[in-house]
Short mmCIF file of C-alpha atoms in Angstrom, two decimals:
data_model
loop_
_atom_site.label_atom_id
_atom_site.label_comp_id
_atom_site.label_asym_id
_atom_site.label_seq_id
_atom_site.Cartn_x
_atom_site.Cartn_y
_atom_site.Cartn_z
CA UNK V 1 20.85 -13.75 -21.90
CA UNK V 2 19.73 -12.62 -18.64
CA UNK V 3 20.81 -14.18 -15.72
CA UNK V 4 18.79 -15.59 -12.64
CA UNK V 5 18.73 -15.33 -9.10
CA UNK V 6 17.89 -15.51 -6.24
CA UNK V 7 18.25 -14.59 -2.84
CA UNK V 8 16.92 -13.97 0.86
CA UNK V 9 16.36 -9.92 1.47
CA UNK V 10 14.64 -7.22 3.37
CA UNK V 11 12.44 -5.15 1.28
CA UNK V 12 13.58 -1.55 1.49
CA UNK V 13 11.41 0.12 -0.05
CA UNK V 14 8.26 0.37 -3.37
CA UNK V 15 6.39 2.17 -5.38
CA UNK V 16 3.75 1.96 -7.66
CA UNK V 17 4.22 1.72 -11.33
CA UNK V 18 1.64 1.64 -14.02
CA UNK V 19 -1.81 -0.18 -13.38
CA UNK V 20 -0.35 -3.11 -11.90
CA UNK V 21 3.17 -2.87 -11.42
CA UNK V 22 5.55 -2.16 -8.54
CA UNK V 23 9.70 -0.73 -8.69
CA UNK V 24 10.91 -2.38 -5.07
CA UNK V 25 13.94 -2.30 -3.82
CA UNK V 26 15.39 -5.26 -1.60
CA UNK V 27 18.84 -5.26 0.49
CA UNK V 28 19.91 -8.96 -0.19
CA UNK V 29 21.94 -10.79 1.61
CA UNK V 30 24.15 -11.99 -1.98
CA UNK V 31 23.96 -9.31 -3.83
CA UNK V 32 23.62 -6.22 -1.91
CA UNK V 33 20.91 -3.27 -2.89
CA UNK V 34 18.95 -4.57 -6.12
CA UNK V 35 15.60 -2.52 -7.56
CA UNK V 36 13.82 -4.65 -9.70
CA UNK V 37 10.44 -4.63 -11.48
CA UNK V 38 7.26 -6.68 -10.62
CA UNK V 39 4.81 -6.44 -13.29
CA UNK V 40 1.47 -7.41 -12.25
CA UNK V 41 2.83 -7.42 -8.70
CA UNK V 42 -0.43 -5.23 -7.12
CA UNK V 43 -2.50 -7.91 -8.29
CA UNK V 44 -0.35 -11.21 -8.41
CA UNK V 45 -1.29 -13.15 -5.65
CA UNK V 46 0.52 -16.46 -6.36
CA UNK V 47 4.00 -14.57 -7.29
CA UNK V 48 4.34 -11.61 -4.99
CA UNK V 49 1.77 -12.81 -1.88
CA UNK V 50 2.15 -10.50 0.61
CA UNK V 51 5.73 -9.84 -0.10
CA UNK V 52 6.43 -6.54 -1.14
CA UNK V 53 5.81 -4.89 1.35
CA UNK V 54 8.43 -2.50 3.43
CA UNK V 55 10.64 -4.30 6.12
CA UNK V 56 9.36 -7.48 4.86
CA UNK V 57 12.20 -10.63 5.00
CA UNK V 58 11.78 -12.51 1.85
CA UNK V 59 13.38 -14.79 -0.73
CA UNK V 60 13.37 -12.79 -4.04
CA UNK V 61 13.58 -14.51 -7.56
CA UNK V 62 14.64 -12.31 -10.08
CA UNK V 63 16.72 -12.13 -13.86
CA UNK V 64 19.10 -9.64 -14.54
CA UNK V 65 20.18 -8.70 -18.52
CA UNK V 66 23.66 -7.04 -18.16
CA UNK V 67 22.38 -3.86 -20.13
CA UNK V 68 19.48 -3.26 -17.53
CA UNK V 69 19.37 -1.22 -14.92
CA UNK V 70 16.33 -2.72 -13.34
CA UNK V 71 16.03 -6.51 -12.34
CA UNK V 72 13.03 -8.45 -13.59
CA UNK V 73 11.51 -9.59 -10.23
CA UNK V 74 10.25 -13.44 -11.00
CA UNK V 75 8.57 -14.29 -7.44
CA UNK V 76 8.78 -13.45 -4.06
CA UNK V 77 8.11 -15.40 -1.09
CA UNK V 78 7.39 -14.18 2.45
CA UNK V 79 10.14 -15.67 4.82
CA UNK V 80 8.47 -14.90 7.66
CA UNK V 81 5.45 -12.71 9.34
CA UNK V 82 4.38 -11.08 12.22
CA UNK V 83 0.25 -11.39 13.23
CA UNK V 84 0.83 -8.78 15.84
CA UNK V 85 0.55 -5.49 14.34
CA UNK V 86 3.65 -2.60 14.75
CA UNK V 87 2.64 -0.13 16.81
CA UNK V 88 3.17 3.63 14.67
CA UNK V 89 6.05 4.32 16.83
CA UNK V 90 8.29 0.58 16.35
CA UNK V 91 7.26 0.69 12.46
CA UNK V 92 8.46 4.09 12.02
CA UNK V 93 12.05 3.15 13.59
CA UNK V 94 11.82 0.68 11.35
CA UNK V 95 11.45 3.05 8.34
CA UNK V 96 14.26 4.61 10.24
CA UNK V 97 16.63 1.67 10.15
CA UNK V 98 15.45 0.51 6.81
CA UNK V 99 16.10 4.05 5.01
CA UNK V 100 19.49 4.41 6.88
CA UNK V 101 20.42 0.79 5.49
CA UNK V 102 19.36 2.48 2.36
CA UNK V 103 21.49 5.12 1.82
CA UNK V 104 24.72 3.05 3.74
CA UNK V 105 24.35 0.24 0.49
CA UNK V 106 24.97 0.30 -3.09
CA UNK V 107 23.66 -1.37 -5.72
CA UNK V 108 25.16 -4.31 -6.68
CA UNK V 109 27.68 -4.04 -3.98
CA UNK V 110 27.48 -7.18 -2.03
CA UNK V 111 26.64 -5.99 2.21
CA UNK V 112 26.19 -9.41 3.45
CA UNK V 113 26.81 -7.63 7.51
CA UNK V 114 24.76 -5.01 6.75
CA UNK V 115 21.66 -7.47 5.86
CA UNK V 116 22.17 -9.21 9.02
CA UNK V 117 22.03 -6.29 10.82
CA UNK V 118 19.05 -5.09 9.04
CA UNK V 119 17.29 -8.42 9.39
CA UNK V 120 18.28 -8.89 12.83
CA UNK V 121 17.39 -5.24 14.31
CA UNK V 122 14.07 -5.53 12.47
CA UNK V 123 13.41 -8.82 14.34
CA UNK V 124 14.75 -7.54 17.56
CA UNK V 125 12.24 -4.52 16.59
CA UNK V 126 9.37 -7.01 16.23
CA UNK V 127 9.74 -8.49 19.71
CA UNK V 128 10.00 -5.12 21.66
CA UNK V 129 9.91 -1.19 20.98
CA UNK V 130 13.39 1.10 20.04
CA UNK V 131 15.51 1.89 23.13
CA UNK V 132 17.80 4.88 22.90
CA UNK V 133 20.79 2.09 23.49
CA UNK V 134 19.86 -0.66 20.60
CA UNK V 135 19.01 2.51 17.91
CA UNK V 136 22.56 4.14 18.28
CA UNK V 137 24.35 0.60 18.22
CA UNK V 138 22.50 0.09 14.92
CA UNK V 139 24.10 3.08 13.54
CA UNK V 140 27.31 2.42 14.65
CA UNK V 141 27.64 -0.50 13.49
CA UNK V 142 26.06 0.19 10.05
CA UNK V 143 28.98 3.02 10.13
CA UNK V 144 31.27 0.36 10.34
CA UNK V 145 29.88 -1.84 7.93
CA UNK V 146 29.31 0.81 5.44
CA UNK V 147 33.62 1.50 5.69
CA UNK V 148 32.65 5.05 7.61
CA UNK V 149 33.24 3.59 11.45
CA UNK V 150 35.60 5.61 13.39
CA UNK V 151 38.28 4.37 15.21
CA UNK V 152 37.15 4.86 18.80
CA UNK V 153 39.82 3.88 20.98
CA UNK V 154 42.92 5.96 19.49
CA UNK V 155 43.37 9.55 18.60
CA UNK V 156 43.32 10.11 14.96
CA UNK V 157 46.07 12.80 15.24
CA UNK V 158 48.49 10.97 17.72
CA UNK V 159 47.24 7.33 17.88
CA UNK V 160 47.57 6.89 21.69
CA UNK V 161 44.79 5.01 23.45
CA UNK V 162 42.30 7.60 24.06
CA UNK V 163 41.84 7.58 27.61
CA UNK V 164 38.85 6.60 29.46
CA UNK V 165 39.32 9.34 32.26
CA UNK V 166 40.13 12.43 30.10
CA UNK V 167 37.58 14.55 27.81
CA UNK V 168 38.04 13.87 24.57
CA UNK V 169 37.45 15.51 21.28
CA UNK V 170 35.03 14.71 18.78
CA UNK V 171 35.65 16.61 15.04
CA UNK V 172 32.64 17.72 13.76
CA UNK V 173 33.39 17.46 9.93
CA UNK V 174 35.18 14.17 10.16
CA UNK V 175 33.56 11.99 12.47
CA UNK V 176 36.78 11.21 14.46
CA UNK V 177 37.86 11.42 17.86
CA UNK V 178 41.46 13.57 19.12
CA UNK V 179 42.49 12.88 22.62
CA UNK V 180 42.67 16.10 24.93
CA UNK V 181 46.42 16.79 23.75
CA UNK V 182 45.47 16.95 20.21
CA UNK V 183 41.81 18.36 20.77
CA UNK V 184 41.82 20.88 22.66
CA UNK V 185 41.58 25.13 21.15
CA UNK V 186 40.66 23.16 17.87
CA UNK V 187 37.20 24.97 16.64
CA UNK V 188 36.26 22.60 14.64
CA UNK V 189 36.24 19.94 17.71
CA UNK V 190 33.94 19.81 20.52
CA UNK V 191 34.81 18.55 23.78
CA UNK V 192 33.09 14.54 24.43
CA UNK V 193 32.51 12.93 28.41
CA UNK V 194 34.95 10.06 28.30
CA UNK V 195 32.04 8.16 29.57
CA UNK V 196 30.30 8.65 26.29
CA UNK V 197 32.96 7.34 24.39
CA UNK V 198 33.15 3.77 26.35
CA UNK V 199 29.33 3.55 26.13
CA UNK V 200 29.73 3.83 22.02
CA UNK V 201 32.68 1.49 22.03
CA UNK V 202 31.00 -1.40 24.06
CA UNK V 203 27.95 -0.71 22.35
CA UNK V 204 29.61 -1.14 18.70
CA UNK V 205 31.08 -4.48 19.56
CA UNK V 206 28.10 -5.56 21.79
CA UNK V 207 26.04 -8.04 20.06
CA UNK V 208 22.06 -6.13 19.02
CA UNK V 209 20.46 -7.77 21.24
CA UNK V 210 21.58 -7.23 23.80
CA UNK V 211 21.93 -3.74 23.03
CA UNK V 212 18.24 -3.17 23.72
CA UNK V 213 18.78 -3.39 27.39
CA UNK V 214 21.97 -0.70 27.75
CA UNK V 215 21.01 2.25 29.43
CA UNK V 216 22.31 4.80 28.32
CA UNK V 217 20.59 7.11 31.21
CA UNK V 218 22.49 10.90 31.49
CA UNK V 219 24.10 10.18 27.43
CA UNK V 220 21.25 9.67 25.96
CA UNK V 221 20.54 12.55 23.83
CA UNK V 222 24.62 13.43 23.89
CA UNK V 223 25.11 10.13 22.33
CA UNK V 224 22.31 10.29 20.08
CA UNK V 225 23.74 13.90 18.72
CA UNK V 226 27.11 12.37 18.05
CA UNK V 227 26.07 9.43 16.03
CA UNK V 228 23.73 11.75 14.36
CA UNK V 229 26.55 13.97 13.20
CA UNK V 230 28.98 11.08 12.05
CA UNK V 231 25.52 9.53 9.79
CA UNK V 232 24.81 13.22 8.59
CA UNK V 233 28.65 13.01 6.98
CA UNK V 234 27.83 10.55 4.39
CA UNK V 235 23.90 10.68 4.45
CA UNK V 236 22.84 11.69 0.18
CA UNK V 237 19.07 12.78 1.41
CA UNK V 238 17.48 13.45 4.70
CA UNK V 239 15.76 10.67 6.66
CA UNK V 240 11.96 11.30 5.95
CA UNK V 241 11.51 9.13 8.75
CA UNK V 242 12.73 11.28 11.04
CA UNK V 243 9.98 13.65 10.50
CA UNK V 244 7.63 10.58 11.21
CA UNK V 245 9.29 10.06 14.83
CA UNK V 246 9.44 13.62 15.68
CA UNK V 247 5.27 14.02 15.34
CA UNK V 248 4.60 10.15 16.74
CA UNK V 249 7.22 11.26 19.95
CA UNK V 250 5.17 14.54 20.36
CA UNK V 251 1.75 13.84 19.92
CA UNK V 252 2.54 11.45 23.02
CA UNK X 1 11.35 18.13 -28.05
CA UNK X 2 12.57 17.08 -31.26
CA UNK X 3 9.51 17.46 -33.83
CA UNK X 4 7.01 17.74 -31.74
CA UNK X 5 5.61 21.29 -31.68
CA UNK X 6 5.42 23.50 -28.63
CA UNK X 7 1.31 23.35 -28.27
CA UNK X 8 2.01 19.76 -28.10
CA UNK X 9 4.64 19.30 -26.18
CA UNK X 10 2.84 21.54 -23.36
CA UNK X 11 0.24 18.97 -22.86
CA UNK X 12 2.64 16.16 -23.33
CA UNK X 13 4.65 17.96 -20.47
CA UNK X 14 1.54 18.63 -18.25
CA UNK X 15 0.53 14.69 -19.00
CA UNK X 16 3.74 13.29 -17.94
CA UNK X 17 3.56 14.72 -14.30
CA UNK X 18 0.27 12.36 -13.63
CA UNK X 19 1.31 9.27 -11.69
CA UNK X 20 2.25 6.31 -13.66
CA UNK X 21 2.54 8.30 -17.45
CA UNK X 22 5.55 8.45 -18.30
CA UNK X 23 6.91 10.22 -21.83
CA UNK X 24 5.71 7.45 -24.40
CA UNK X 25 2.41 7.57 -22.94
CA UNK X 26 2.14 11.01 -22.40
CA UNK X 27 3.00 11.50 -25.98
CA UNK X 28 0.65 8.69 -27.31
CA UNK X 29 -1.99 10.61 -25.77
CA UNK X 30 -1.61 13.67 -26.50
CA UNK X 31 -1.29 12.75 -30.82
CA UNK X 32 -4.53 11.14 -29.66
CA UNK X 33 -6.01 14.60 -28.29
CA UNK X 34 -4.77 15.81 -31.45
CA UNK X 35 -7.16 13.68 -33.26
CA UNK X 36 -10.02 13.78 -31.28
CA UNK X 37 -13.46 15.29 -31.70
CA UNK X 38 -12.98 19.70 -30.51
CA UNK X 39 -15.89 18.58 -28.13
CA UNK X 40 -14.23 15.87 -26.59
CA UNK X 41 -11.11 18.16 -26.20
CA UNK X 42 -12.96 20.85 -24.73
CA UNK X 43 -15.25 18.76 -22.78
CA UNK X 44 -12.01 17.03 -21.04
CA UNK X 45 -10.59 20.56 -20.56
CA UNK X 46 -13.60 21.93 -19.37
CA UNK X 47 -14.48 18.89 -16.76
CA UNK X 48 -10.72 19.39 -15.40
CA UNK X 49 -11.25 23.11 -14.45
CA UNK X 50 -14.69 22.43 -13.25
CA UNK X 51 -13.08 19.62 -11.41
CA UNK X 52 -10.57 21.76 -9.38
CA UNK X 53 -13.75 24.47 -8.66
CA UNK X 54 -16.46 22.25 -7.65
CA UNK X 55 -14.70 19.75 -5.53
CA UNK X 56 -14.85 20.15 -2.06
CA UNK X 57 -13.63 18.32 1.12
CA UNK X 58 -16.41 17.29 2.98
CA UNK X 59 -15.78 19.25 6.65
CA UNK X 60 -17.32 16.62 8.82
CA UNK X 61 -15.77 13.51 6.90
CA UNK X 62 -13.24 14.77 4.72
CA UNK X 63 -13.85 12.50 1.46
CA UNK X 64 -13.86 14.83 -1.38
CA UNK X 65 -17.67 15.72 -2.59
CA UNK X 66 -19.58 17.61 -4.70
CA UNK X 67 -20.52 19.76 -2.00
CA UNK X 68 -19.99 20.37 1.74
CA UNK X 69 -21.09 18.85 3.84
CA UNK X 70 -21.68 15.66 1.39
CA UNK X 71 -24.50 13.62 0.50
CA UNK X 72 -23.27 10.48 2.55
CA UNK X 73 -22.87 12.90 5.44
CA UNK X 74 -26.35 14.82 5.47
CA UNK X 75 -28.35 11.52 4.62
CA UNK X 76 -30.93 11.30 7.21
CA UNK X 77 -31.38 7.21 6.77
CA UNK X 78 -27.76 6.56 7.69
CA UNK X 79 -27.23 5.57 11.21
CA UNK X 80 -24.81 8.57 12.87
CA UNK X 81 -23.82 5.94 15.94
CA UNK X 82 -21.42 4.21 13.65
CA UNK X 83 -18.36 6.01 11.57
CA UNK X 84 -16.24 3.41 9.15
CA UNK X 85 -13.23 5.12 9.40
CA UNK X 86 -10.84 4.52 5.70
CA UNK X 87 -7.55 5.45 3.83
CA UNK X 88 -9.10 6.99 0.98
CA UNK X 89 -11.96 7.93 -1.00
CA UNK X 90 -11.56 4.95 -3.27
CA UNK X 91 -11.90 3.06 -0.07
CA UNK X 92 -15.04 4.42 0.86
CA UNK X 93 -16.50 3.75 -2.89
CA UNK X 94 -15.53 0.00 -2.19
CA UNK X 95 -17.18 -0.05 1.15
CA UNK X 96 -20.52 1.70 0.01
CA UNK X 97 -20.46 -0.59 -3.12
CA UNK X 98 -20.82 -3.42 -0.76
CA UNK X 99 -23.85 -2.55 0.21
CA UNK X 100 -23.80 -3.59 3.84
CA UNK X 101 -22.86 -0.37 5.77
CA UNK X 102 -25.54 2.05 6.56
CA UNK X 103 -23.46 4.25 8.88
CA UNK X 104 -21.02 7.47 8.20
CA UNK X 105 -17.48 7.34 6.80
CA UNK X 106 -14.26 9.38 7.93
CA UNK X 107 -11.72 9.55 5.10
CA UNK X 108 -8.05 9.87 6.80
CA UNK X 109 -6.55 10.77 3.29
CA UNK X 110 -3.79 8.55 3.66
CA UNK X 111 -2.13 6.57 6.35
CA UNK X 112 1.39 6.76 8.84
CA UNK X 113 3.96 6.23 6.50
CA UNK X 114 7.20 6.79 7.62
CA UNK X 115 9.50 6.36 4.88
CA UNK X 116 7.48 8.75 3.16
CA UNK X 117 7.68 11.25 6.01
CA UNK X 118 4.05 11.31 6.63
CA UNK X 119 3.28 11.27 10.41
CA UNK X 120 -0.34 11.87 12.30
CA UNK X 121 -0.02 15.88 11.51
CA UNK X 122 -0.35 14.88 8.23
CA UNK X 123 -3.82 12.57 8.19
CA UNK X 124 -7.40 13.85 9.34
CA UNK X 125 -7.03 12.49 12.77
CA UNK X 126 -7.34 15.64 14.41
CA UNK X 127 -11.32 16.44 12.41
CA UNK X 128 -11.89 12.64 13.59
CA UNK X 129 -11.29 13.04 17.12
CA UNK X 130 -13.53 16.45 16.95
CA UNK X 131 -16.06 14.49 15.45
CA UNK X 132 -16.28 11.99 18.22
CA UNK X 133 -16.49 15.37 20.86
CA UNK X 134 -19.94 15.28 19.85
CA UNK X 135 -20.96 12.26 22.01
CA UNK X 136 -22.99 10.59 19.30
CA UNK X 137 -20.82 8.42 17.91
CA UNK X 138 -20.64 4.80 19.83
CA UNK X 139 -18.67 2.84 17.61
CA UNK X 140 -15.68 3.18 14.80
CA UNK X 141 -14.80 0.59 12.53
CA UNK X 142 -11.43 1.20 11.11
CA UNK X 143 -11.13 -0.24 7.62
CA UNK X 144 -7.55 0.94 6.58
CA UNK X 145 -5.82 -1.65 4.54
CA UNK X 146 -3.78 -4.51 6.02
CA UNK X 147 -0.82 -3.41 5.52
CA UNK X 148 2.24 -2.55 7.99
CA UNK X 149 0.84 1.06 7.57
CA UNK X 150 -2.86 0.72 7.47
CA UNK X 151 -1.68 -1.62 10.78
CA UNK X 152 -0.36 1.12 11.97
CA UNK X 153 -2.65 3.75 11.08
CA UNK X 154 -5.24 1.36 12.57
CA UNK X 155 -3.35 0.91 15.78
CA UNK X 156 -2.70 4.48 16.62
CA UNK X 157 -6.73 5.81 15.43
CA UNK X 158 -7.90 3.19 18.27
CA UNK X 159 -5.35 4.17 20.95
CA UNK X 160 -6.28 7.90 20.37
CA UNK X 161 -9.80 7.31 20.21
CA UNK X 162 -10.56 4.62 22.84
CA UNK X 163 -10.03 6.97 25.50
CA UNK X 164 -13.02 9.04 24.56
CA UNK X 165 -15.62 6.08 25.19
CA UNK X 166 -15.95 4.70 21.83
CA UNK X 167 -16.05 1.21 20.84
CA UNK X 168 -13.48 0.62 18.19
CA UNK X 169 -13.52 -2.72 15.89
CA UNK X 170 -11.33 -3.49 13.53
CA UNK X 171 -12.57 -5.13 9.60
CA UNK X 172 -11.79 -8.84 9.87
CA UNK X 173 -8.59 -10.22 8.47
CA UNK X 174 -8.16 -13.62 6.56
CA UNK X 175 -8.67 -15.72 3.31
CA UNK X 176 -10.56 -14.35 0.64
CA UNK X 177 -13.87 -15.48 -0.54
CA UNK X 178 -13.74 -18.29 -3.03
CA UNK X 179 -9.85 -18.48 -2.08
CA UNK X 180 -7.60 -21.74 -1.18
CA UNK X 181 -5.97 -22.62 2.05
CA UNK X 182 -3.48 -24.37 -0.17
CA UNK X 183 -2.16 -20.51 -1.74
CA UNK X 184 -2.51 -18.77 0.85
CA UNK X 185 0.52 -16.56 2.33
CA UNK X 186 2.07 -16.92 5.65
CA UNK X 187 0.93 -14.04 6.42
CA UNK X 188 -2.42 -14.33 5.65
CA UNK X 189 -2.73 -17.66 6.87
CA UNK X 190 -1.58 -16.38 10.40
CA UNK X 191 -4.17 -13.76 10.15
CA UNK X 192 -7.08 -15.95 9.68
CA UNK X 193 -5.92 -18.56 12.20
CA UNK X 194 -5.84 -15.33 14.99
CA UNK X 195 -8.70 -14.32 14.10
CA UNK X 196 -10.98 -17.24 14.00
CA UNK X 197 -14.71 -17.44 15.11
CA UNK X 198 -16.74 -20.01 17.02
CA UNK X 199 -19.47 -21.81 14.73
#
């Protein structure tokens, strides 16, 4: 007997299926990452309105039979929606935060902080474009949530307080941090501005709104190069958003 | 495949690479094929080949014609002041079946869509912006769906294109003919509200 449910979400992701039908994927807040099934969900207005679209905040209703691998999706409802259209360059960081939230869920996992921080960056997203500050906060903090956030205040080697007026280390194939003692003549470590290393710390623990304002002024791309490296650890595909960004950012 | 012999289970294997056939269907139709007339076989087969050969993409607005450039392009009663700019070719068959636009098209082939990794590169922006080089286009309608990408898509067409002295609307937004207020979404409720006209 399948089971019902029902819970608020982000769509992640769809495609079509058949005439009519659509495979989505939704990041709930209960469950975690479900795919389900809409049939009839390109035409239903009444049961899918609007609703499946990407980065939209919903309340799914769905069944699950234990056997299945796909959810039935009953209904969806919209929970909210914006008049003012994204501009190319906010909706494709949002493909970018969506697709990392992605890959940093499982299905059927219950990620209850990582749906918050989906939902809220894609509001904060709404409201004004992607600074440099509120994009790597996102990722460091999905990191964390995911169980891949590393510790930034101690050495991983020594665990002393990594000191805020040394260089420190930054390992390259694990995503941790050595203090100069432990760091240094390793070739697998490169050498990180103590500066930078604050900046990620405060921004980690800083709520993501107020993230947007940081600057992150002479880090910028530094920071944006480390946090890249610790996602590219545990990433299973390559962001196709990326590719997105990288055209809208030079045809400016 | 088990029992199904290998002329057949070529053309199931071909089938089952179109979008939305999967295995069972591919399979149901190709027993069908099986069945069917030799003309009707070769007539598909033939109309597929002929297909690939004959199709072109239309160099001034990029839907895919008969021949190049098309017919809706080198009709001398359409107005060349006004270019409806869409998604798709589908889109432009929906538009023309409407009956009320009398000006040229500009087929995009597809919109921004970045979780599929498809940026501007990717769309006939560039042939649209050559287009309007000419000076004799005044205004663009862009008709890309209302979705977040066709928003998009819209959104960055007009910024692009504004620039270069060209009036750029946008097809209206709201409840459907015959439709209720009662069912309608959020979102298209919001939509309609914004963009309301004086009677």
């Amino acid at each position: 007997m399948p089971t019902s449910h029902s819970s608020e979400a982000v769509v992640l992701r769809w495609r079509s299926y058949g005439e009519s039908d659509k495979i989505v994927t939704f990041l709930t807040r209960d469950f975690g990452k479900i795919t389900g099934i809409g049939k009839g969900a390109k035409n239903s207005r009444r049961r899918f309105p609007n609703s499946l679209e990407s980065m939209a905040r919903v309340r799914v209703h769905f069944r699950q039979k234990a056997e299945a691998s796909l959810a039935f999706l009953e209904s969806c409802e919209l929970l909210s929606a914006s008049t003012t259209p994204m501009d190319p360059e906010r909706l494709a960081y949002g493909a970018y935060l969506t697709e990392l939230a992605e890959q940093f869920t499982v299905e059927w996992s219950p990620a209850e902080e990582t749906f918050s921080l989906l939902d809220e960056a894609l509001q904060v997203l709404e409201r004004s474009p992607a600074t440099a500050s509120f994009l790597r906060a996102y990722e460091l903090k999905l990191l964390q949530y995911a169980g891949f956030g590393s510790p930034l205040e101690r050495c991983v080697q020594c665990g002393n307080d990594l000191n805020e007026n040394e260089i420190c280390y930054f390992g390259t194939m694990t995503a941790t941090f050595q203090c100069q003692q432990c760091g240094v003549g390793n070739d697998t470590h490169t050498p990180i501005a103590a500066t930078l290393l604050a900046m990620l710390r405060g921004l980690r623990l800083m709520p993501l709104t107020q993230c947007q304002e940081q600057p992150l002024t002479n880090v910028r791309d530094e920071a944006a190069r480390l946090t890249g490296q610790m996602l590219s650890l545990h990433l299973i595909r390559p962001l196709r958003s990326l590719r997105t960004i990288d055209q809208l950012t030079r045809s400016q | 495949m088990a029992g199904v012999p290998v002329p057949l289970e070529r053309v199931i294997n071909e089938l089952v690479k179109l979008p939305g056939i999967g295995e069972k269907t591919a399979t149901r139709l190709a027993f069908h094929l099986t069945r069917a007339d030799r003309n009707d076989v070769e007539g598909l087969a033939n109309s597929l080949l002929s297909m690939r050969e004959e199709l072109y993409t239309c160099s001034v607005c990029c839907a895919l014609a008969g021949a190049d450039p098309c017919e809706l392009c080198c009709d001398p009663r359409r107005s060349d002041e006004i270019v409806c700019v869409v998604e798709e070719a589908a889109d432009l068959a929906a538009v023309e079946r409407s009956g009320g636009f009398q000006g040229r098209y500009h087929v995009l082939q597809g919109t921004l869509s970045p979780l599929d990794g498809i940026g501007p590169d990717d769309l006939r922006i560039t042939e649209l912006v050559r287009r309007l080089g000419s000076g004799t286009v005044r205004e663009l309608i862009i008709a890309t769906n209302p979705t977040a990408e066709g928003e998009a898509t819209a959104l960055y067409v007009a910024n692009l294109t504004k620039p270069l002295g060209v009036t750029v609307s946008r097809i209206a937004h709201g409840l459907p003919m015959g439709g209720d207020v009662e069912y309608a979404d959020l979102a298209t409720l919001g939509k309609a509200l914004e963009g309301r006209r004086e009677m």
